[in-house]
Coordinates of C-alpha atoms and ligand atoms in Angstrom, one line a residue:
M207 CA 34.7 -52.7 1.6
S208 CA 31.3 -50.6 0.3
P209 CA 30.8 -47.2 1.1
M210 CA 28.4 -47.5 3.4
G211 CA 30.4 -50.4 5.2
K212 CA 33.2 -48.1 5.6
M213 CA 30.9 -45.5 6.5
A214 CA 29.8 -47.6 9.9
D215 CA 33.1 -48.6 10.8
D216 CA 34.5 -44.6 10.3
V217 CA 31.5 -42.9 12.6
E218 CA 32.4 -44.9 15.6
G219 CA 32.6 -42.5 18.8
R220 CA 31.2 -39.6 16.8
R221 CA 27.8 -41.3 15.6
S222 CA 24.7 -39.4 15.7
R223 CA 21.9 -40.6 17.8
P224 CA 18.4 -40.1 18.2
P225 CA 17.5 -38.2 21.1
D226 CA 16.5 -40.5 24.2
S227 CA 13.1 -42.6 23.4
G228 CA 10.8 -44.4 25.4
T229 CA 11.6 -48.5 24.9
A230 CA 10.8 -50.4 21.5
A231 CA 7.9 -52.5 22.6
D232 CA 5.1 -53.6 20.4
G233 CA 2.3 -51.9 22.0
G234 CA 2.0 -49.6 24.3
T235 CA 0.2 -46.9 26.0
A236 CA 1.9 -43.3 25.7
A237 CA 0.1 -40.3 24.9
G238 CA -1.8 -39.4 21.6
G239 CA -4.1 -42.1 20.5
G240 CA -3.2 -43.7 17.3
A241 CA -1.5 -47.1 16.7
R242 CA 1.9 -47.8 18.0
G243 CA 4.6 -49.6 16.4
R244 CA 8.2 -50.9 17.5
H245 CA 10.4 -48.5 16.1
S246 CA 12.5 -45.8 18.3
F247 CA 13.6 -44.0 15.0
V248 CA 11.6 -43.6 12.0
V249 CA 12.9 -41.8 8.6
V250 CA 9.9 -40.7 6.5
A251 CA 11.7 -39.7 3.2
S252 CA 9.9 -39.6 -0.5
R253 CA 12.2 -42.5 -1.6
L254 CA 12.7 -45.7 -0.4
P255 CA 16.8 -46.3 -0.2
V256 CA 16.9 -49.0 -2.5
D257 CA 15.4 -49.9 -6.1
R258 CA 12.9 -52.3 -7.3
I259 CA 14.5 -54.8 -9.6
E260 CA 12.3 -58.0 -11.1
N261 CA 14.4 -61.3 -11.1
P262 CA 14.4 -64.2 -14.1
E263 CA 12.1 -66.2 -11.5
G264 CA 9.4 -63.2 -11.8
G265 CA 9.8 -62.3 -8.1
T266 CA 11.3 -58.9 -7.1
D267 CA 14.7 -58.0 -5.4
W268 CA 15.6 -54.7 -4.0
R269 CA 18.9 -53.2 -5.0
P270 CA 20.6 -50.5 -3.2
S271 CA 20.6 -47.0 -4.2
P272 CA 23.2 -45.4 -2.2
G273 CA 22.0 -41.5 -1.9
G274 CA 23.5 -39.1 0.7
L275 CA 20.8 -39.5 2.9
V276 CA 20.8 -43.7 3.5
T277 CA 24.8 -43.3 4.3
A278 CA 23.7 -40.7 6.8
L279 CA 21.6 -42.0 8.6
E280 CA 22.2 -46.2 8.1
P281 CA 24.2 -46.3 11.5
V282 CA 21.5 -44.2 13.5
M283 CA 19.1 -46.5 11.9
R284 CA 21.1 -50.1 13.2
E285 CA 21.6 -48.8 16.3
A286 CA 18.3 -47.4 17.3
A287 CA 15.7 -50.3 16.2
G288 CA 15.5 -48.0 12.9
V289 CA 13.0 -48.0 10.1
W290 CA 12.6 -45.9 6.8
I291 CA 9.4 -45.6 5.5
G292 CA 9.5 -44.2 1.1
W293 CA 7.9 -44.6 -2.0
S294 CA 10.0 -47.3 -4.4
G295 CA 9.2 -45.1 -7.6
D296 CA 6.4 -47.6 -9.2
A297 CA 2.6 -47.1 -9.5
G298 CA 1.1 -49.8 -7.6
P299 CA 0.2 -51.4 -4.3
A300 CA 3.4 -51.1 -1.2
P301 CA 5.3 -53.9 -0.9
G302 CA 4.7 -55.0 2.9
P303 CA 7.5 -53.9 5.1
F304 CA 10.3 -56.1 4.1
R305 CA 14.1 -55.4 5.0
A306 CA 16.9 -55.0 2.2
N307 CA 20.4 -54.3 2.9
G308 CA 20.0 -55.3 6.6
L309 CA 17.5 -52.5 6.9
D310 CA 14.0 -52.1 8.0
L311 CA 11.6 -50.7 5.1
V312 CA 8.5 -50.0 4.4
G313 CA 6.4 -49.3 1.1
V314 CA 4.2 -46.4 0.4
G315 CA 1.8 -47.1 -2.9
L316 CA 0.9 -44.7 -4.8
S317 CA -1.6 -45.3 -7.8
V318 CA -0.9 -43.9 -11.4
D319 CA -3.4 -41.4 -10.3
Q320 CA -1.3 -40.5 -7.8
I321 CA 2.2 -40.6 -9.5
R322 CA 0.6 -38.1 -12.1
D323 CA -1.2 -35.7 -9.2
Y324 CA 1.1 -35.7 -6.5
Y325 CA 4.3 -36.5 -7.9
E326 CA 4.6 -35.0 -11.2
G327 CA 2.3 -32.4 -10.1
F328 CA 2.0 -30.7 -7.3
C329 CA 5.8 -32.0 -6.1
N330 CA 7.1 -31.6 -9.0
A331 CA 5.4 -29.1 -11.4
T332 CA 4.2 -26.9 -8.4
L333 CA 6.5 -27.2 -5.6
W334 CA 9.8 -27.9 -7.2
P335 CA 9.2 -24.4 -9.4
L336 CA 7.8 -22.7 -6.9
Y337 CA 10.7 -23.6 -4.3
H338 CA 13.0 -22.5 -7.4
D339 CA 12.2 -18.7 -7.4
V340 CA 10.1 -19.5 -10.3
I341 CA 12.4 -20.3 -13.0
S342 CA 9.8 -22.2 -14.3
P343 CA 6.1 -21.0 -13.6
P344 CA 4.5 -23.0 -11.1
Q345 CA 0.9 -24.7 -12.0
F346 CA -1.3 -24.7 -9.3
H347 CA -4.4 -27.4 -9.5
R348 CA -7.0 -28.1 -7.0
R349 CA -7.1 -31.9 -8.0
W350 CA -3.6 -32.2 -7.7
W351 CA -3.5 -30.2 -4.0
D352 CA -6.0 -32.8 -2.9
A353 CA -3.6 -35.7 -4.2
Y354 CA -0.7 -34.0 -2.3
V355 CA -3.3 -34.0 0.9
S356 CA -4.0 -37.9 0.5
V357 CA -0.6 -39.0 -0.1
N358 CA 0.8 -37.1 3.1
R359 CA -1.7 -39.0 4.9
S360 CA -0.9 -42.2 3.8
F361 CA 3.1 -41.3 4.3
A362 CA 1.9 -40.3 8.1
Q363 CA -0.5 -43.2 8.6
A364 CA 2.3 -45.1 8.2
A365 CA 4.8 -43.1 10.5
V366 CA 2.2 -43.4 13.1
A367 CA 1.9 -47.1 12.7
Q368 CA 5.8 -47.7 13.0
A369 CA 7.0 -45.4 15.9
A370 CA 7.3 -47.1 19.0
P371 CA 6.3 -45.0 21.8
G372 CA 8.3 -42.0 22.4
A373 CA 9.9 -42.5 18.9
T374 CA 12.1 -40.4 16.8
V375 CA 10.3 -39.2 13.7
W376 CA 12.2 -37.9 10.8
V377 CA 10.9 -36.1 7.9
H378 CA 12.7 -35.3 4.3
D379 CA 11.8 -32.9 2.0
Y380 CA 9.3 -30.4 0.0
Q381 CA 7.0 -33.8 -0.8
L382 CA 5.8 -34.4 2.6
Q383 CA 5.6 -31.0 4.3
L384 CA 2.0 -31.5 5.5
V385 CA 3.0 -35.2 7.6
P386 CA 4.4 -33.3 10.9
R387 CA 1.4 -32.2 11.4
M388 CA -0.7 -35.7 10.6
V389 CA 1.6 -37.6 12.7
R390 CA 1.4 -34.9 15.8
E391 CA -2.2 -34.9 15.8
Q392 CA -2.5 -38.4 16.5
R393 CA 0.7 -39.4 18.3
S394 CA 1.7 -36.4 20.3
D395 CA 4.3 -39.1 22.4
V396 CA 6.4 -38.8 19.2
R397 CA 9.7 -35.9 18.6
I398 CA 9.2 -34.8 15.3
G399 CA 12.1 -33.3 13.2
F400 CA 11.8 -32.2 9.5
F401 CA 14.1 -31.5 6.9
N402 CA 13.9 -29.5 3.6
H403 CA 16.5 -30.4 1.2
I404 CA 15.7 -28.0 -1.4
P405 CA 15.5 -23.7 -1.0
F406 CA 12.4 -22.5 1.4
P407 CA 11.6 -19.4 -0.8
G408 CA 11.4 -15.4 -0.3
Y409 CA 7.7 -14.6 0.9
E410 CA 6.5 -13.0 -2.2
I411 CA 7.3 -16.1 -3.7
F412 CA 5.4 -18.6 -1.4
A413 CA 2.5 -16.0 -1.0
Q414 CA 1.6 -17.3 -4.6
L415 CA 0.7 -20.8 -3.2
P416 CA -3.2 -21.0 -2.5
W417 CA -2.2 -23.3 0.3
R418 CA 0.2 -21.5 1.7
R419 CA -1.3 -21.1 5.2
Q420 CA -2.2 -25.0 5.3
V421 CA 1.7 -25.7 4.0
V422 CA 3.0 -23.6 7.3
E423 CA 0.4 -25.7 10.0
G424 CA 1.9 -28.6 8.3
L425 CA 5.7 -28.4 9.0
L426 CA 4.6 -26.4 12.5
G427 CA 3.7 -29.9 13.6
A428 CA 7.5 -31.1 14.0
D429 CA 9.3 -29.7 17.0
L430 CA 12.4 -28.5 14.7
L431 CA 12.8 -27.6 11.4
G432 CA 15.9 -28.0 9.8
F433 CA 17.0 -25.8 6.0
Q434 CA 20.3 -26.0 4.2
R435 CA 20.9 -22.0 4.6
R436 CA 19.6 -19.1 7.3
A437 CA 18.3 -17.4 4.4
D438 CA 16.0 -20.6 4.1
A439 CA 15.0 -20.3 7.7
A440 CA 14.7 -16.9 8.0
N441 CA 12.1 -17.3 4.8
F442 CA 9.7 -19.9 6.4
L443 CA 9.9 -17.8 9.7
R444 CA 8.7 -14.8 7.7
A445 CA 6.0 -16.8 5.9
C446 CA 5.0 -18.2 9.7
R447 CA 4.1 -14.8 10.4
R448 CA 2.7 -13.3 7.2
A449 CA 0.3 -16.3 5.8
A450 CA -0.5 -17.9 9.3
G451 CA 0.1 -14.9 11.9
L452 CA 2.2 -16.1 14.4
V453 CA 4.3 -14.9 16.6
T454 CA 7.8 -15.3 16.2
R455 CA 11.4 -14.9 18.4
G456 CA 14.6 -15.3 17.0
S457 CA 14.8 -18.8 15.3
A458 CA 11.3 -19.9 17.7
V459 CA 7.9 -19.9 16.2
L460 CA 5.1 -20.3 18.7
A461 CA 3.1 -22.7 16.8
D462 CA -0.6 -22.9 18.6
R463 CA -2.8 -22.0 21.2
S464 CA -0.8 -23.9 23.7
C465 CA 2.1 -22.0 23.1
R466 CA 4.1 -24.7 21.5
E467 CA 7.4 -23.6 20.6
V468 CA 9.1 -24.7 17.3
R469 CA 12.7 -24.0 16.1
A470 CA 13.6 -22.8 12.8
A471 CA 17.5 -23.2 11.4
A472 CA 20.0 -24.1 9.4
F473 CA 21.7 -27.2 9.3
P474 CA 23.7 -27.5 5.8
I475 CA 23.7 -30.7 4.4
S476 CA 26.9 -32.5 3.1
I477 CA 28.5 -35.8 1.7
D478 CA 30.3 -39.0 3.0
S479 CA 33.9 -36.9 1.9
A480 CA 36.3 -39.9 3.3
A481 CA 34.2 -42.8 1.3
L482 CA 34.5 -40.8 -1.5
E483 CA 37.8 -39.8 -1.3
E484 CA 38.3 -43.5 -0.5
I485 CA 36.9 -44.2 -4.2
A486 CA 39.0 -41.6 -6.0
R487 CA 42.6 -42.7 -4.5
R488 CA 41.6 -46.1 -5.6
E489 CA 44.1 -47.6 -8.4
D490 CA 41.7 -48.9 -10.8
V491 CA 39.3 -45.2 -10.8
R492 CA 43.1 -43.0 -11.3
K493 CA 43.4 -45.5 -14.1
R494 CA 40.1 -44.5 -15.6
A495 CA 40.6 -40.5 -15.5
A496 CA 43.6 -40.9 -17.5
E497 CA 41.6 -42.9 -19.8
I498 CA 39.6 -40.2 -19.8
R499 CA 41.6 -37.5 -21.1
L500 CA 43.4 -39.8 -23.2
A501 CA 40.2 -40.6 -25.1
L502 CA 39.2 -37.2 -25.3
D503 CA 42.4 -36.9 -27.0
Q504 CA 44.5 -34.5 -24.0
P505 CA 42.9 -31.5 -24.2
D506 CA 44.6 -28.7 -22.6
T507 CA 41.6 -27.4 -20.5
L508 CA 39.1 -30.1 -19.4
L509 CA 36.0 -28.7 -18.0
L510 CA 33.0 -30.6 -16.3
G511 CA 29.3 -30.2 -15.6
I512 CA 27.4 -33.0 -13.5
D513 CA 23.9 -32.5 -13.3
R514 CA 20.4 -33.7 -13.0
L515 CA 18.6 -32.7 -16.2
D516 CA 16.7 -29.8 -14.2
Y517 CA 16.4 -26.4 -15.7
T518 CA 17.4 -25.2 -12.3
K519 CA 20.8 -26.0 -12.9
G520 CA 21.9 -23.6 -15.0
I521 CA 22.8 -26.0 -17.9
L522 CA 21.4 -23.4 -20.9
H523 CA 23.0 -20.6 -19.4
R524 CA 26.8 -22.5 -19.0
L525 CA 26.3 -23.8 -22.4
N526 CA 26.0 -20.7 -24.0
A527 CA 28.7 -18.7 -22.0
Y528 CA 31.1 -21.6 -23.5
G529 CA 29.9 -21.3 -26.6
E530 CA 30.7 -17.4 -26.7
L531 CA 34.4 -18.3 -25.1
L532 CA 34.7 -20.5 -27.7
N533 CA 33.9 -18.5 -30.5
E534 CA 36.1 -15.6 -28.9
G535 CA 38.9 -18.4 -28.3
R536 CA 39.5 -16.9 -24.8
L537 CA 40.2 -20.9 -23.4
G538 CA 42.3 -21.9 -26.1
P539 CA 41.7 -24.3 -28.8
R540 CA 42.2 -27.6 -27.3
V541 CA 39.4 -27.5 -24.8
V542 CA 36.4 -29.7 -24.1
L543 CA 33.5 -29.7 -22.4
V544 CA 32.0 -33.2 -20.6
Q545 CA 28.9 -32.4 -19.6
V546 CA 26.6 -35.3 -17.8
A547 CA 22.6 -34.7 -17.5
S548 CA 21.2 -37.4 -15.7
P549 CA 17.8 -38.2 -16.8
S550 CA 15.6 -36.7 -14.6
R551 CA 11.3 -36.8 -14.4
E552 CA 11.0 -37.5 -17.8
R553 CA 7.2 -37.1 -18.2
V554 CA 7.3 -33.6 -16.9
E555 CA 6.5 -31.2 -19.7
A556 CA 9.0 -28.5 -18.2
Y557 CA 11.5 -31.1 -18.3
Q558 CA 10.8 -32.6 -22.0
A559 CA 11.2 -29.1 -23.3
L560 CA 14.3 -28.4 -21.4
R561 CA 16.0 -31.5 -23.0
E562 CA 15.1 -30.4 -26.2
D563 CA 16.5 -26.8 -25.7
V564 CA 19.8 -28.4 -24.0
E565 CA 20.4 -30.7 -26.9
Q566 CA 19.7 -28.1 -29.7
T567 CA 21.9 -25.9 -27.9
V568 CA 25.1 -28.7 -27.6
S569 CA 24.7 -29.9 -31.2
R570 CA 24.6 -25.8 -32.4
I571 CA 27.6 -25.5 -30.5
N572 CA 29.8 -28.8 -31.6
G573 CA 28.3 -28.0 -35.2
E574 CA 29.9 -24.5 -35.3
Y575 CA 33.2 -25.7 -33.6
A576 CA 34.0 -29.6 -34.0
E577 CA 36.3 -31.0 -36.5
V578 CA 36.7 -33.8 -37.9
G579 CA 37.4 -36.1 -35.0
S580 CA 37.0 -33.4 -32.0
S581 CA 34.1 -32.0 -30.6
P582 CA 34.1 -28.9 -28.0
V583 CA 30.9 -30.5 -26.1
H584 CA 30.9 -34.5 -25.0
Y585 CA 27.0 -34.5 -23.8
L586 CA 26.2 -37.8 -21.7
H587 CA 22.5 -38.3 -21.2
Q588 CA 22.8 -40.8 -18.9
S589 CA 24.0 -41.9 -15.0
Y590 CA 26.7 -43.2 -13.9
P591 CA 28.0 -45.7 -11.0
R592 CA 30.2 -43.5 -8.3
E593 CA 33.4 -44.6 -9.7
E594 CA 32.8 -43.2 -12.9
M595 CA 31.8 -40.3 -11.4
A596 CA 35.1 -40.3 -9.2
A597 CA 37.3 -40.2 -12.0
L598 CA 35.9 -37.6 -14.2
Y599 CA 36.1 -35.1 -11.7
L600 CA 39.9 -36.6 -10.9
A601 CA 40.2 -35.9 -14.8
T602 CA 39.0 -32.4 -14.6
D603 CA 40.5 -28.7 -14.5
V604 CA 37.8 -27.1 -14.0
M605 CA 34.5 -27.9 -12.1
L606 CA 31.3 -25.9 -13.5
V607 CA 28.7 -26.0 -10.5
T608 CA 26.3 -22.8 -11.7
P609 CA 22.5 -23.9 -11.0
L610 CA 20.2 -20.6 -10.9
R611 CA 19.3 -21.9 -7.6
D612 CA 19.8 -25.0 -5.3
G613 CA 19.5 -25.8 -1.6
M614 CA 23.0 -26.9 -1.3
N615 CA 24.3 -28.7 -4.6
L616 CA 26.4 -32.2 -3.6
V617 CA 28.3 -32.0 -7.2
A618 CA 30.3 -29.6 -5.7
K619 CA 31.1 -31.4 -2.5
E620 CA 31.8 -34.7 -4.3
Y621 CA 34.6 -32.9 -6.7
V622 CA 35.8 -31.5 -3.6
S623 CA 36.5 -34.6 -1.8
C624 CA 37.8 -36.8 -4.8
R625 CA 40.8 -34.3 -5.6
Y626 CA 43.3 -35.5 -2.8
D627 CA 45.4 -34.1 -5.5
E628 CA 44.5 -30.9 -4.6
N629 CA 44.2 -29.7 -8.6
G630 CA 41.4 -28.6 -10.0
T631 CA 39.7 -25.8 -9.9
L632 CA 35.9 -25.0 -9.0
V633 CA 33.3 -22.1 -10.2
L634 CA 30.5 -21.8 -8.5
S635 CA 27.0 -20.1 -8.4
E636 CA 26.6 -17.6 -5.4
F637 CA 22.6 -19.2 -5.6
T638 CA 23.7 -22.5 -4.1
G639 CA 24.1 -23.3 -0.5
A640 CA 27.5 -24.5 -1.1
A641 CA 28.4 -20.8 -1.6
D642 CA 28.3 -20.4 2.3
E643 CA 30.5 -22.9 2.7
L644 CA 33.4 -23.5 -0.4
S645 CA 34.9 -19.9 -0.1
G646 CA 37.6 -21.6 -2.4
A647 CA 35.6 -21.7 -5.6
F648 CA 35.3 -19.0 -8.1
L649 CA 31.5 -17.5 -7.4
V650 CA 29.9 -16.3 -9.6
N651 CA 26.1 -15.1 -10.9
P652 CA 24.7 -17.5 -13.8
H653 CA 22.6 -15.0 -14.9
D654 CA 25.7 -12.5 -15.8
I655 CA 27.1 -14.4 -18.9
E656 CA 29.8 -11.9 -19.0
G657 CA 31.0 -12.7 -15.5
L658 CA 30.6 -16.4 -15.9
K659 CA 32.5 -16.0 -18.6
D660 CA 35.4 -14.6 -17.0
A661 CA 35.0 -16.4 -14.2
I662 CA 35.9 -19.8 -16.1
V663 CA 38.8 -18.2 -18.2
R664 CA 40.4 -17.3 -14.7
A665 CA 39.8 -20.5 -13.0
A666 CA 41.0 -21.9 -16.0
T667 CA 44.4 -20.0 -15.8
V668 CA 44.8 -19.3 -12.1
S669 CA 48.5 -20.0 -10.9
P670 CA 48.8 -23.7 -9.8
A671 CA 49.5 -22.4 -6.1
E672 CA 46.6 -20.3 -6.1
A673 CA 44.6 -23.3 -7.1
R674 CA 45.9 -25.7 -4.4
R675 CA 45.4 -23.0 -1.7
R676 CA 41.9 -22.7 -2.8
M677 CA 41.1 -26.5 -3.5
R678 CA 42.9 -27.4 0.2
S679 CA 40.6 -25.0 2.2
M680 CA 37.5 -26.2 0.5
R681 CA 38.5 -30.0 1.7
K682 CA 39.5 -29.1 4.8
R683 CA 35.5 -27.6 5.1
V684 CA 34.1 -30.6 3.6
R685 CA 36.0 -33.4 5.7
E686 CA 35.2 -31.5 8.6
H687 CA 31.8 -31.0 8.2
D688 CA 30.7 -34.2 6.5
V689 CA 27.0 -35.8 6.1
V690 CA 27.2 -37.9 9.7
D691 CA 28.2 -34.6 11.5
W692 CA 25.1 -33.0 9.6
A693 CA 22.7 -35.7 11.1
A694 CA 24.6 -35.5 14.2
S695 CA 24.1 -31.8 14.7
F696 CA 20.3 -32.3 13.9
L697 CA 19.4 -35.2 15.7
D698 CA 21.2 -33.2 19.0
A699 CA 19.0 -29.9 18.5
L700 CA 16.2 -32.2 18.1
G701 CA 16.5 -33.7 21.2
R702 CA 17.6 -30.2 23.1
V703 CA 14.3 -28.5 21.8
R704 CA 12.1 -31.2 23.8
G705 CA 14.3 -31.5 26.1
Ligands
G6P104 C1 16.3 -33.4 -5.0 C2 15.1 -33.7 -3.8 C3 14.9 -34.8 -3.2 C4 14.8 -35.8 -4.8 C5 16.0 -35.7 -5.7 C6 15.3 -37.0 -7.1 O1 17.8 -33.7 -4.6 O2 15.5 -32.7 -3.0 O3 14.0 -35.3 -2.8 O4 14.4 -37.4 -4.4 O5 15.8 -34.6 -6.1 O6 14.4 -36.2 -7.7 P1 13.2 -37.6 -7.7 O7 11.9 -36.4 -8.4 O8 13.7 -37.9 -9.1 O9 12.9 -38.0 -6.5

């Protein structure tokens, strides 16, 4: 059974629901002006949960791209006549509304210029570095901002056209921060939630954004704003006071002259832990894990990093720490690091520069410490299916999750979900959302190379009993707070905000 099919069965009885809404109907007369649709639950996310593939007859097929979000929301979508609005990832006009994998989908089209200015520009070269502690310098261009406004408007229009009277609209992530207000201006009848999957920066950093007030006001079109960590929600509330001169009371903001209250709070996201564990327990996956260790010549210690190739992930810091440990011989002679770095945002300059730096560092380490027939770093610039990832997690002794800044980091949660054997240790950056929850990890400041090295050595040499105790506590946490609970708690809170 597919992970998604399994998911739908599993959630019986604790299924997340959108708050009660008006009848799903074509047309209608709800307040607020604007068009009407027939969907009582509308997900608005940067990406569609499917990838376009050209079939041999020259037509288009859609293959599910099972991300965490669709796994969480699929049961709600099915139950509540839901629709998912997103971009297909290609240039060109939007595909009309279509069904794929049993879900109603609506594409938003982006032109070549919009991909350059909105996606590669404002989303990934302005907001992404700004919201991740300016690890890479953000660029501010007025043309990119204009594209951001106009693409946000296209998403908002699509949401307005699909939402039934009284519907729930759930908008996701930094690419779409203006959508809540744009929808509210046309549809005061709908309930609007927004979830930010990445960090929300401290005000001293956020204040650099020339359009900070517009972004805050855009977000405040929502009834409920969800963040990964309490610190992110607190940063947002401070931005409301400082950038927009608004009054906040606890977790609430008085959003406008009508004194509408908007709540901002933490809802840490998770994964479908049970489905992933089921994959890890499969015989073929366990066999593959053994094959991986064999192919690496049965190392005494296997270290693993799995990341998108992104400068926020701290891959260079990790490689440098590892290189020094090899030099000092502190991990013994039979140690291997497998670093999976999946290709990402390859047309954005900072990502191209990072790839060069990472690849140079990997070859320097291998040049210095490899022997004929064995290399200390296995670098894989590829993406893998879930089965292969599960096998890698299972084969590992020490997992390295050491981002410089990360909203949550689901790799850490995936790793512990796969370790039903209760073996393996986790070195985890304190600058991830996951660090708030996974107290069984060896927590590190990835900027502190000596501290990072010590934590790797401790994680590699800890007694089996202590490793097991730590793993057990992390697994309990992830099992009890999975992605279905995340969606349910957000939607419940959204239902309560507007009574
Ligand atoms: C992060 C963001 C997502 C984004 C993903 C991949 O996880 O929170 O919103 O979709 O990265 O990035 P991409 O630019 O390929 O959509």
